[in-house]
GROMACS .gro file of C-alpha atoms in nm:
model
  213
    1MET     CA    1   2.942   5.147   8.130
    2GLU     CA    2   3.321   5.159   8.168
    3GLN     CA    3   3.503   5.464   8.040
    4ASN     CA    4   3.844   5.450   7.878
    5ILE     CA    5   4.081   5.678   8.067
    6VAL     CA    6   4.354   5.818   7.847
    7LYS     CA    7   4.680   5.849   8.035
    8GLN     CA    8   4.852   6.177   7.956
    9ASN     CA    9   5.192   6.154   7.789
   10TYR     CA   10   5.390   6.422   7.975
   11GLN     CA   11   5.705   6.356   7.775
   12ARG     CA   12   5.516   6.435   7.455
   13GLU     CA   13   5.391   6.759   7.612
   14LEU     CA   14   5.746   6.849   7.714
   15ASP     CA   15   5.871   6.779   7.362
   16LYS     CA   16   5.614   7.025   7.225
   17ILE     CA   17   5.728   7.297   7.466
   18LEU     CA   18   6.095   7.243   7.381
   19ARG     CA   19   6.028   7.254   7.006
   20LYS     CA   20   5.841   7.580   7.053
   21LEU     CA   21   6.131   7.730   7.250
   22GLU     CA   22   6.377   7.625   6.982
   23GLY     CA   23   6.165   7.807   6.726
   24GLU     CA   24   6.175   8.123   6.936
   25ASP     CA   25   6.556   8.117   6.932
   26ARG     CA   26   6.596   8.220   7.294
   27VAL     CA   27   6.706   8.066   7.624
   28PRO     CA   28   6.442   8.106   7.898
   29THR     CA   29   6.500   8.061   8.271
   30LEU     CA   30   6.402   7.750   8.464
   31PHE     CA   31   6.382   7.705   8.841
   32LEU     CA   32   6.448   7.335   8.892
   33HIS     CA   33   6.368   7.175   9.224
   34SER     CA   34   6.613   6.889   9.278
   35CYS     CA   35   6.564   6.598   9.515
   36CYS     CA   36   6.926   6.481   9.482
   37ALA     CA   37   7.231   6.500   9.256
   38PRO     CA   38   7.186   6.157   9.090
   39CYS     CA   39   6.827   6.237   8.989
   40SER     CA   40   6.929   6.582   8.868
   41SER     CA   41   7.210   6.446   8.649
   42TYR     CA   42   7.004   6.341   8.346
   43VAL     CA   43   6.757   6.627   8.391
   44LEU     CA   44   7.039   6.882   8.379
   45GLU     CA   45   7.205   6.709   8.086
   46TYR     CA   46   6.873   6.722   7.902
   47LEU     CA   47   6.726   7.059   7.994
   48SER     CA   48   7.044   7.270   8.004
   49ASN     CA   49   7.034   7.256   7.626
   50TYR     CA   50   6.717   7.466   7.635
   51PHE     CA   51   6.722   7.668   7.960
   52LYS     CA   52   6.935   7.876   8.192
   53ILE     CA   53   6.876   7.674   8.508
   54THR     CA   54   6.877   7.753   8.877
   55VAL     CA   55   6.890   7.428   9.075
   56PHE     CA   56   6.688   7.466   9.393
   57TYR     CA   57   6.781   7.219   9.665
   58TYR     CA   58   6.485   7.223   9.903
   59ASN     CA   59   6.429   6.892  10.082
   60PRO     CA   60   6.329   6.934  10.447
   61ASN     CA   61   6.217   6.571  10.448
   62ILE     CA   62   6.572   6.433  10.452
   63TYR     CA   63   6.675   6.233  10.760
   64PRO     CA   64   6.914   6.238  10.941
   65ASP     CA   65   7.101   6.571  10.926
   66GLU     CA   66   7.421   6.399  10.814
   67GLU     CA   67   7.235   6.254  10.516
   68TYR     CA   68   7.104   6.597  10.423
   69LEU     CA   69   7.453   6.747  10.431
   70LYS     CA   70   7.593   6.463  10.223
   71ARG     CA   71   7.324   6.502   9.957
   72VAL     CA   72   7.346   6.879   9.930
   73ARG     CA   73   7.726   6.860   9.902
   74GLU     CA   74   7.691   6.605   9.622
   75GLN     CA   75   7.451   6.837   9.441
   76ARG     CA   76   7.687   7.135   9.458
   77GLU     CA   77   7.983   6.932   9.338
   78PHE     CA   78   7.797   6.784   9.043
   79ILE     CA   79   7.686   7.127   8.919
   80GLN     CA   80   8.041   7.256   8.944
   81ARG     CA   81   8.178   6.963   8.745
   82PHE     CA   82   7.907   6.927   8.481
   83PRO     CA   83   7.986   7.091   8.142
   84ALA     CA   84   7.645   7.238   8.056
   85LYS     CA   85   7.562   7.422   7.734
   86ASN     CA   86   7.383   7.702   7.923
   87PRO     CA   87   7.453   7.841   8.272
   88ILE     CA   88   7.350   7.643   8.580
   89SER     CA   89   7.341   7.812   8.919
   90PHE     CA   90   7.257   7.672   9.263
   91LEU     CA   91   7.030   7.785   9.544
   92GLU     CA   92   6.988   7.597   9.871
   93GLY     CA   93   6.655   7.632  10.044
   94GLU     CA   94   6.603   7.630  10.418
   95PHE     CA   95   6.637   7.293  10.588
   96ASP     CA   96   6.317   7.349  10.785
   97LYS     CA   97   6.259   6.989  10.885
   98GLU     CA   98   6.003   7.083  11.152
   99ARG     CA   99   5.779   7.206  10.871
  100PHE     CA  100   5.796   6.859  10.717
  101TYR     CA  101   5.710   6.684  11.045
  102GLN     CA  102   5.419   6.920  11.109
  103MET     CA  103   5.289   6.849  10.760
  104THR     CA  104   5.314   6.470  10.803
  105GLY     CA  105   5.152   6.465  11.147
  106GLY     CA  106   4.893   6.187  11.158
  107MET     CA  107   5.026   6.026  10.839
  108GLU     CA  108   5.320   5.842  10.992
  109GLU     CA  109   5.174   5.499  10.906
  110GLU     CA  110   5.070   5.587  10.551
  111PRO     CA  111   5.228   5.352  10.293
  112GLU     CA  112   5.522   5.477  10.090
  113GLY     CA  113   5.400   5.638   9.769
  114GLY     CA  114   5.064   5.738   9.915
  115LYS     CA  115   4.901   6.042  10.073
  116ARG     CA  116   5.202   6.138  10.286
  117CYS     CA  117   5.429   6.142   9.981
  118PHE     CA  118   5.181   6.352   9.784
  119CYS     CA  119   5.182   6.610  10.064
  120CYS     CA  120   5.562   6.606  10.054
  121TYR     CA  121   5.554   6.667   9.677
  122LYS     CA  122   5.334   6.971   9.733
  123LEU     CA  123   5.545   7.105  10.019
  124ARG     CA  124   5.858   7.110   9.803
  125LEU     CA  125   5.691   7.223   9.482
  126GLN     CA  126   5.508   7.507   9.657
  127GLU     CA  127   5.834   7.640   9.797
  128ALA     CA  128   5.984   7.616   9.449
  129ALA     CA  129   5.691   7.805   9.297
  130GLU     CA  130   5.715   8.081   9.559
  131CYS     CA  131   6.088   8.125   9.498
  132ALA     CA  132   6.047   8.109   9.121
  133ARG     CA  133   5.794   8.391   9.133
  134ARG     CA  134   6.012   8.601   9.363
  135LEU     CA  135   6.313   8.553   9.134
  136GLN     CA  136   6.100   8.622   8.823
  137MET     CA  137   6.178   8.287   8.663
  138GLU     CA  138   5.983   8.187   8.352
  139TYR     CA  139   5.938   7.819   8.437
  140PHE     CA  140   5.966   7.585   8.732
  141THR     CA  141   5.961   7.207   8.765
  142THR     CA  142   6.112   6.920   8.967
  143THR     CA  143   6.345   6.627   8.910
  144LEU     CA  144   6.119   6.398   9.115
  145SER     CA  145   5.942   6.245   8.814
  146ILE     CA  146   6.263   6.068   8.707
  147SER     CA  147   6.216   5.810   8.981
  148PRO     CA  148   6.015   5.498   8.896
  149LEU     CA  149   5.880   5.521   9.252
  150LYS     CA  150   5.732   5.870   9.210
  151ASN     CA  151   5.387   5.943   9.069
  152ALA     CA  152   5.443   6.166   8.765
  153GLY     CA  153   5.072   6.225   8.722
  154LYS     CA  154   5.036   6.359   9.075
  155LEU     CA  155   5.350   6.573   9.044
  156ASN     CA  156   5.222   6.735   8.726
  157GLU     CA  157   4.876   6.783   8.874
  158ILE     CA  158   5.027   6.969   9.172
  159GLY     CA  159   5.260   7.166   8.945
  160LEU     CA  160   4.974   7.291   8.728
  161GLN     CA  161   4.773   7.391   9.036
  162LEU     CA  162   5.070   7.595   9.158
  163GLU     CA  163   5.116   7.748   8.814
  164ARG     CA  164   4.767   7.893   8.841
  165GLU     CA  165   4.829   8.009   9.197
  166TYR     CA  166   5.172   8.168   9.149
  167GLY     CA  167   5.168   8.272   8.785
  168VAL     CA  168   5.489   8.088   8.690
  169LYS     CA  169   5.470   7.830   8.410
  170TYR     CA  170   5.509   7.470   8.524
  171LEU     CA  171   5.719   7.257   8.292
  172LEU     CA  172   5.534   6.928   8.247
  173SER     CA  173   5.760   6.627   8.267
  174ASP     CA  174   5.806   6.257   8.318
  175PHE     CA  175   6.184   6.240   8.317
  176LYS     CA  176   6.195   5.860   8.351
  177LYS     CA  177   6.085   5.845   7.986
  178LYS     CA  178   6.345   5.819   7.707
  179ASP     CA  179   6.550   5.601   7.944
  180GLY     CA  180   6.602   5.903   8.170
  181TYR     CA  181   6.631   5.696   8.487
  182LYS     CA  182   6.877   5.460   8.319
  183ARG     CA  183   7.084   5.756   8.202
  184SER     CA  184   7.087   5.902   8.554
  185ILE     CA  185   7.243   5.577   8.680
  186GLU     CA  186   7.507   5.594   8.406
  187LEU     CA  187   7.592   5.955   8.490
  188SER     CA  188   7.606   5.876   8.862
  189LYS     CA  189   7.866   5.609   8.793
  190GLU     CA  190   8.057   5.835   8.554
  191TYR     CA  191   8.082   6.111   8.815
  192GLY     CA  192   8.132   5.876   9.110
  193MET     CA  193   7.823   6.006   9.286
  194TYR     CA  194   7.678   5.887   9.614
  195ARG     CA  195   7.345   5.713   9.544
  196GLN     CA  196   7.122   5.678   9.848
  197ASP     CA  197   6.926   5.358   9.906
  198TYR     CA  198   6.610   5.521  10.042
  199CYS     CA  199   6.398   5.818   9.938
  200GLY     CA  200   6.520   6.038  10.220
  201CYS     CA  201   6.267   6.074  10.500
  202ILE     CA  202   6.263   5.888  10.829
  203PHE     CA  203   5.958   5.693  10.712
  204SER     CA  204   6.124   5.565  10.395
  205MET     CA  205   6.429   5.469  10.604
  206ARG     CA  206   6.200   5.278  10.841
  207ASP     CA  207   6.037   5.093  10.552
  208ARG     CA  208   6.375   5.006  10.401
  209LYS     CA  209   6.490   4.856  10.730
  210LYS     CA  210   6.170   4.653  10.753
  211ARG     CA  211   6.233   4.510  10.407
  212GLU     CA  212   6.592   4.425  10.500
  213LYS     CA  213   6.472   4.230  10.803
   0.00000   0.00000   0.00000
């Protein structure tokens, strides 16, 4: 007998949390892992109304080094220019790319969006959770769910596992909802941001080149 699997509405869950915070009349802290400035644009516009945010740029998967430097510079500049309701600060993580390559060893031929990507989600989210606990932040989350190519269910599953492990609340999200991805494109154009044409790692670059051929 087939069972009906109810897909969780993460945006609805986020709405509940934000309504609760509004009722408490306070501004909690949020440690926000960001994959890039364009993806962070809508998320910051949205969440800075409710949180004091520290943007954490930790992406050891980015290839090559010049691409990493370009993306982190874009992130810094956007935060400086963006007129947020509540304070937004910036923290750059270590660009420990060897950690990424060790983690992906044996998964080089995995398809984009599969097991290798899930491990990359966890690598970045775990570092965010560790830092959030050390800095005594109330919440942590990631901008990654804004991308139509990222698995929001898997991201939230990993986030909740890390919440239990590190004792920092994970903010459930699916930022592509409410036209979040569309809004990020609009903001990118408005601020003249560099928008990359591949996820960031050497494997996604390889796959993009294959498609071009």
